[in-house]
Coordinates of C-alpha atoms in Angstrom, one line a residue:
M1 CA 58.6 160.4 108.6
A2 CA 56.5 162.6 111.1
M3 CA 58.6 164.4 113.5
T4 CA 59.1 162.6 116.9
L5 CA 59.8 165.9 118.8
D6 CA 57.5 166.5 121.8
V7 CA 56.5 169.9 120.9
G8 CA 54.5 170.6 124.0
F9 CA 57.6 170.1 126.3
L10 CA 59.8 172.6 124.0
R11 CA 57.1 175.0 123.8
D12 CA 56.8 175.3 127.4
L13 CA 60.5 175.5 127.9
C14 CA 60.4 178.4 125.4
L15 CA 57.6 180.4 127.0
A16 CA 58.9 179.9 130.6
S17 CA 60.7 183.0 132.0
G18 CA 64.3 182.7 132.4
A19 CA 66.8 186.0 132.2
S20 CA 70.2 185.4 133.0
G21 CA 70.5 184.9 136.8
Y22 CA 66.5 184.5 137.1
E23 CA 66.2 180.9 135.6
A24 CA 64.3 179.1 138.6
P25 CA 60.9 178.5 136.3
V26 CA 62.5 176.8 133.9
G27 CA 63.8 174.4 136.6
R28 CA 60.4 174.0 138.3
L29 CA 59.0 173.3 134.8
I30 CA 61.3 170.4 134.4
A31 CA 60.9 169.1 138.0
A32 CA 57.4 168.7 137.4
R33 CA 57.8 166.7 133.9
I34 CA 60.6 164.5 135.4
R35 CA 59.0 163.6 138.6
H36 CA 56.2 162.1 136.1
T37 CA 58.6 160.5 133.4
V38 CA 61.4 159.3 135.5
P39 CA 59.9 159.2 139.1
R40 CA 63.1 157.4 140.4
A41 CA 65.4 160.4 139.1
E42 CA 66.9 162.6 141.9
I43 CA 65.9 166.2 141.5
A44 CA 68.4 169.1 143.2
S45 CA 69.4 172.8 142.7
D46 CA 72.5 174.5 144.2
T47 CA 73.3 177.7 145.3
V48 CA 73.7 179.3 142.0
G49 CA 70.5 178.2 140.5
N50 CA 72.1 175.1 138.8
F51 CA 69.0 172.5 138.5
S52 CA 69.8 169.0 138.2
V53 CA 68.2 165.5 137.6
T54 CA 70.5 162.5 138.5
L55 CA 70.1 158.8 137.4
A56 CA 72.3 157.0 140.0
D57 CA 74.5 154.2 138.8
E58 CA 72.8 151.1 140.1
G59 CA 75.4 149.0 138.8
V60 CA 79.1 149.0 139.3
G61 CA 82.0 150.8 137.4
G62 CA 80.0 153.1 135.2
H63 CA 80.9 156.2 133.9
R64 CA 79.9 159.3 135.8
V65 CA 78.3 161.6 132.9
L66 CA 77.4 165.3 133.1
L67 CA 74.9 166.6 130.6
A68 CA 74.7 170.4 130.6
A69 CA 72.7 172.9 128.7
H70 CA 72.1 176.5 129.8
A71 CA 68.9 177.5 130.8
D72 CA 69.2 181.3 130.6
Q73 CA 68.2 183.6 127.7
I74 CA 69.4 186.6 126.2
G75 CA 67.9 189.8 127.3
A76 CA 68.7 193.2 129.1
V77 CA 68.2 194.9 132.5
V78 CA 66.4 198.0 133.8
S79 CA 69.1 200.6 134.8
G80 CA 67.0 203.7 135.3
A81 CA 64.1 206.0 134.1
D82 CA 64.2 209.7 132.7
E83 CA 61.8 212.5 134.2
H84 CA 59.1 211.5 131.3
G85 CA 58.7 207.8 132.4
F86 CA 60.8 206.5 129.8
V87 CA 62.9 203.4 131.1
W88 CA 66.7 203.1 130.4
L89 CA 68.1 199.5 129.8
Q90 CA 71.6 197.9 129.3
P91 CA 72.3 194.7 127.6
S92 CA 72.6 191.2 129.7
G93 CA 74.7 189.6 127.3
L94 CA 75.4 189.9 123.6
L95 CA 72.5 191.6 122.5
D96 CA 72.6 193.7 119.4
A97 CA 70.9 197.1 120.0
S98 CA 69.8 197.4 116.4
L99 CA 67.3 194.3 116.8
L100 CA 65.2 195.9 119.4
P101 CA 63.2 198.8 118.4
G102 CA 59.6 198.3 118.0
H103 CA 59.5 195.0 119.8
L104 CA 57.4 193.8 122.7
V105 CA 59.3 192.9 125.8
S106 CA 58.5 191.8 128.9
V107 CA 60.1 193.3 132.4
Q108 CA 60.3 190.6 135.2
T109 CA 59.1 192.7 138.1
A110 CA 58.5 191.9 141.8
T111 CA 55.0 191.9 141.2
G112 CA 55.1 189.9 138.1
P113 CA 55.6 190.7 134.3
L114 CA 55.2 193.8 132.8
D115 CA 54.8 194.8 129.0
A116 CA 56.8 197.2 127.4
V117 CA 57.8 198.4 124.1
V118 CA 61.5 199.3 123.1
G119 CA 61.4 202.8 121.8
R120 CA 64.0 204.7 119.5
V121 CA 65.3 207.9 118.2
P122 CA 63.4 208.3 115.0
G123 CA 65.8 207.3 112.1
D124 CA 65.9 210.8 110.7
F125 CA 67.9 211.9 113.9
L126 CA 70.2 209.1 114.4
R127 CA 73.7 209.6 114.7
D128 CA 75.0 209.8 111.2
G129 CA 71.7 208.8 110.0
D130 CA 73.0 205.1 110.2
S131 CA 70.7 202.6 112.0
T132 CA 73.6 200.0 112.0
K133 CA 75.2 202.2 114.6
L134 CA 72.1 202.2 117.2
G135 CA 73.4 201.6 120.7
F136 CA 71.5 201.2 124.0
D137 CA 71.9 204.5 124.8
D138 CA 69.5 205.3 121.8
L139 CA 66.9 203.0 123.1
W140 CA 64.4 203.1 126.0
L141 CA 61.4 201.3 127.2
D142 CA 57.8 202.6 127.1
I143 CA 55.8 201.3 129.8
G144 CA 53.3 203.8 129.6
A145 CA 54.6 205.9 132.7
K146 CA 54.6 209.6 132.5
T147 CA 57.1 210.4 135.3
Q148 CA 60.0 209.0 136.7
E149 CA 58.4 208.2 140.0
E150 CA 55.5 206.5 138.3
A151 CA 57.8 204.5 136.1
L152 CA 60.3 203.3 139.5
S153 CA 57.1 202.6 141.1
L154 CA 56.3 199.9 138.4
V155 CA 60.1 198.7 137.8
A156 CA 63.1 198.5 139.7
I157 CA 66.8 199.2 138.6
G158 CA 67.8 195.5 137.9
D159 CA 64.9 194.0 136.8
P160 CA 65.5 191.5 134.0
V161 CA 64.0 192.3 130.5
T162 CA 63.1 189.6 127.9
F163 CA 61.7 189.5 124.6
T164 CA 57.9 188.7 124.9
P165 CA 57.8 184.9 124.9
S166 CA 56.4 183.1 121.8
F167 CA 56.3 180.0 120.1
V168 CA 55.4 179.4 116.3
R169 CA 55.3 176.3 114.2
L170 CA 56.8 176.8 110.6
A171 CA 56.5 174.9 107.6
R172 CA 58.6 171.8 107.2
D173 CA 59.0 171.2 111.1
G174 CA 60.3 174.8 111.6
L175 CA 60.1 176.1 114.9
A176 CA 60.5 179.9 115.9
S177 CA 60.8 181.4 119.3
Q178 CA 62.6 183.9 121.5
A179 CA 64.6 181.3 123.8
L180 CA 65.7 178.8 121.6
D181 CA 68.9 179.4 122.8
D182 CA 69.2 177.4 124.5
R183 CA 66.0 175.9 125.5
A184 CA 66.4 173.8 122.6
G185 CA 69.6 172.2 124.4
V186 CA 67.7 172.0 127.6
Y187 CA 64.9 169.8 125.8
A188 CA 67.6 167.5 124.4
I189 CA 69.5 166.7 127.5
F190 CA 66.4 165.8 129.7
R191 CA 64.5 164.4 126.9
G192 CA 67.9 162.3 126.0
L193 CA 67.8 161.3 129.7
E194 CA 64.1 160.0 129.5
L195 CA 65.0 158.0 126.6
W196 CA 68.1 156.5 128.2
S197 CA 66.1 156.0 131.3
A198 CA 63.1 154.0 129.4
G199 CA 65.6 151.7 127.6
P200 CA 67.1 151.2 124.2
H201 CA 63.6 150.0 122.6
A202 CA 62.3 153.5 123.5
R203 CA 64.9 154.7 120.8
D204 CA 63.3 153.4 117.8
T205 CA 62.2 156.5 116.0
E206 CA 60.2 154.3 113.6
S207 CA 57.9 153.3 116.5
V208 CA 57.4 156.9 118.2
T209 CA 54.6 159.4 117.1
A210 CA 54.6 163.1 117.2
R211 CA 53.4 164.5 120.3
G212 CA 51.8 167.8 121.1
T213 CA 51.8 168.1 124.7
G214 CA 54.7 168.0 127.5
S215 CA 52.7 165.1 129.3
D216 CA 53.9 162.0 127.6
T217 CA 54.7 159.3 130.2
Q218 CA 57.7 157.2 129.0
G219 CA 58.7 153.5 130.2
Q220 CA 60.5 152.7 133.1
G221 CA 63.1 150.4 132.0
G222 CA 65.9 150.0 134.5
L223 CA 69.8 150.8 134.2
H224 CA 71.8 147.7 133.6
R225 CA 75.0 146.5 135.4
G226 CA 77.7 149.2 134.9
A227 CA 75.6 151.9 133.4
P228 CA 76.6 155.4 133.6
H229 CA 75.7 157.5 136.5
V230 CA 74.3 160.4 134.7
T231 CA 73.5 163.9 135.7
A232 CA 71.4 166.4 133.5
V233 CA 71.8 170.1 134.5
A234 CA 70.1 173.1 133.3
T235 CA 72.9 175.7 134.1
T236 CA 72.7 179.5 134.8
G237 CA 74.1 182.7 133.6
E238 CA 75.9 181.2 130.4
E239 CA 74.7 184.4 128.5
T240 CA 76.4 186.8 130.9
T241 CA 79.0 185.2 133.4
F242 CA 79.1 181.4 133.0
L243 CA 78.5 181.2 136.8
G244 CA 76.5 178.0 136.7
A245 CA 79.2 176.1 134.6
R246 CA 81.8 177.4 136.9
A247 CA 80.3 176.2 139.8
L248 CA 79.7 172.7 138.2
A249 CA 83.4 172.4 137.7
T250 CA 84.1 172.3 141.5
S251 CA 81.2 170.8 142.8
L252 CA 80.5 167.6 140.7
R253 CA 83.4 165.1 139.8
P254 CA 82.0 163.6 136.1
D255 CA 84.7 161.9 133.7
I256 CA 82.7 162.5 130.8
I257 CA 81.1 165.9 130.0
V258 CA 78.5 166.7 127.3
V259 CA 77.6 170.2 126.7
V260 CA 74.7 171.2 124.4
D261 CA 74.0 174.5 122.9
V262 CA 72.7 175.9 119.5
I263 CA 75.3 176.7 116.8
W264 CA 75.0 179.1 114.1
A265 CA 73.2 177.8 110.7
S266 CA 75.0 178.9 107.4
D267 CA 72.0 177.8 105.2
H268 CA 70.6 181.5 105.2
P269 CA 71.5 184.5 102.8
H270 CA 74.9 186.6 103.6
V271 CA 76.5 183.9 105.7
D272 CA 79.8 182.7 104.9
A273 CA 80.1 179.0 106.1
R274 CA 84.0 179.3 106.0
K275 CA 83.8 181.7 109.1
L276 CA 81.4 179.4 111.1
G277 CA 83.7 176.4 111.2
G278 CA 81.7 174.2 108.5
D279 CA 78.5 174.3 106.3
I280 CA 75.7 173.9 109.0
R281 CA 72.1 173.2 107.9
L282 CA 68.8 173.0 109.5
G283 CA 67.5 169.5 109.4
A284 CA 70.5 167.9 108.6
G285 CA 71.1 166.6 112.2
P286 CA 72.8 167.5 115.4
V287 CA 76.5 169.3 115.1
L288 CA 79.4 167.5 116.8
N289 CA 82.0 170.1 117.3
R290 CA 85.8 169.0 117.0
G291 CA 88.9 170.5 118.3
A292 CA 90.1 173.0 120.8
G293 CA 90.6 170.6 123.6
L294 CA 87.6 168.8 123.1
S295 CA 88.2 165.1 123.5
E296 CA 89.0 163.1 120.3
R297 CA 88.1 159.6 121.9
L298 CA 84.6 160.8 122.7
V299 CA 84.2 162.5 119.3
R300 CA 85.0 158.9 117.9
L301 CA 82.4 157.4 120.3
V302 CA 79.7 159.9 119.4
R303 CA 80.1 159.2 115.4
T304 CA 80.1 155.3 116.3
A305 CA 76.5 156.2 118.5
A306 CA 75.0 158.2 115.6
E307 CA 76.0 155.7 112.9
R308 CA 74.5 152.7 115.1
A309 CA 71.3 154.7 115.9
R310 CA 71.2 156.0 112.3
I311 CA 71.0 159.6 113.3
P312 CA 72.2 162.3 110.8
L313 CA 75.4 164.1 112.2
Q314 CA 77.1 167.3 111.0
L315 CA 80.8 168.4 111.7
R316 CA 82.2 171.5 112.8
A317 CA 85.8 172.8 113.3
V318 CA 86.5 174.6 116.5
P319 CA 89.8 176.3 116.2
G320 CA 89.4 178.1 119.4
S321 CA 86.4 179.0 122.1
T322 CA 83.4 177.0 121.5
L323 CA 81.6 180.1 123.1
S324 CA 79.3 177.7 125.2
D325 CA 79.5 176.4 128.8
A326 CA 81.9 173.7 127.3
D327 CA 84.8 176.3 127.6
E328 CA 84.6 176.6 131.5
L329 CA 84.2 172.8 132.1
L330 CA 87.0 171.6 129.7
A331 CA 89.6 171.9 132.7
T332 CA 87.2 170.0 135.0
P333 CA 90.0 167.4 136.5
G334 CA 89.9 164.1 135.5
A335 CA 87.2 164.5 132.7
E336 CA 86.8 164.4 129.0
T337 CA 84.6 167.0 127.3
I338 CA 82.3 167.1 124.1
A339 CA 80.1 169.6 123.0
F340 CA 77.0 169.2 120.5
G341 CA 75.2 171.9 118.6
I342 CA 71.8 172.3 117.7
P343 CA 71.7 174.3 114.1
L344 CA 69.9 177.6 114.8
R345 CA 69.3 180.6 112.7
Y346 CA 69.2 184.4 113.8
M347 CA 70.8 183.6 117.3
H348 CA 70.1 186.3 119.9
A349 CA 67.3 187.9 117.7
P350 CA 63.7 188.4 118.9
C351 CA 62.8 185.3 117.3
E352 CA 65.1 182.3 116.7
V353 CA 64.5 179.4 114.2
V354 CA 65.4 175.7 114.6
D355 CA 64.2 172.5 112.8
G356 CA 62.5 170.2 115.3
N357 CA 63.9 167.1 113.8
D358 CA 67.5 168.1 114.9
V359 CA 66.3 169.2 118.4
E360 CA 65.0 165.5 118.9
H361 CA 67.8 163.8 117.0
T362 CA 70.0 165.6 119.7
A363 CA 68.2 164.2 122.2
E364 CA 68.2 160.5 120.6
L365 CA 72.0 161.1 120.0
I366 CA 72.6 161.6 123.7
A367 CA 70.7 158.5 124.4
A368 CA 72.7 156.4 122.0
F369 CA 76.0 157.8 123.0
L370 CA 74.9 156.6 126.8
E371 CA 74.5 153.5 125.4
V372 CA 77.6 153.4 123.8
I373 CA 79.9 154.4 126.6
A374 CA 78.2 152.1 129.0
G375 CA 80.3 149.5 127.0
S376 CA 83.5 151.5 126.7

């Protein structure tokens, strides 16, 4: 079966700039699409930058559902410059310094993006000669400046730094990009909202063909009596402060919360599946997290939805933190929380890899889950 993913939409999301705290371009991209695909939706943003799309309940007695995925990507920030014009940087999130040397990055300055190369001490002169001990004090950005004054005329302290945007199609429906964490999740919640809005017949994957642009128009099927009141939110700051999720926990009053984020795959060399909570493979479907305060009732409903819609599903044990926005939303008064994962290789690296079918299946699972809870 051909991959049904809207590749153009995911590509646009991954190429959009969106460092932690600077996610507005992602929201603008989603808004432009949703105005076209779900024109009756309510579009909004809040003071911390969360971007939301709501399908108001046109019936009575429906659940209030929050779909959340974080818009920010891993990166760094400018912290100064030396007398020779080399720019210092510090990590913004859990970024491994050893992965950066020699890579192209983009500094988001007040006048627009500025290309740079991550430099490092030559290997022969690293501390203990061990590159695995590389720290951010061993790195710098080469922007071509010759003096400190010139460097700080081009960049400013606090400017965000992200990997240079890229999006590549691999064999067997593989996709590679620097921002799949968590633009894949952002795609899934808003695509899932589109599928739900279009009605159950739009979720027949046998009749959907592969798309190469982000401009496809969905059908405009109406919500039925008692349908969920659904809000999809691209949250801010998950890689650094969880600010977006913390704001949602107090501003919205959902009774069901669905968090979508990427999750470590175990199907590549030198990874122990036992340490990841299960054997998680690309192409085997979305991951359903189970445990650590996540709702067991919703787990059962998700499994029912997957079975009815014939969507492949993987399970992952979560003995503690989910390491996602779900951790901040678990304590939302009156709400049950569930967390989906999209299998991903090489998290927080200059290029991450997913299977496009897993991303689209996650969107389809969201739509199928909404259909199930409409009758629960």
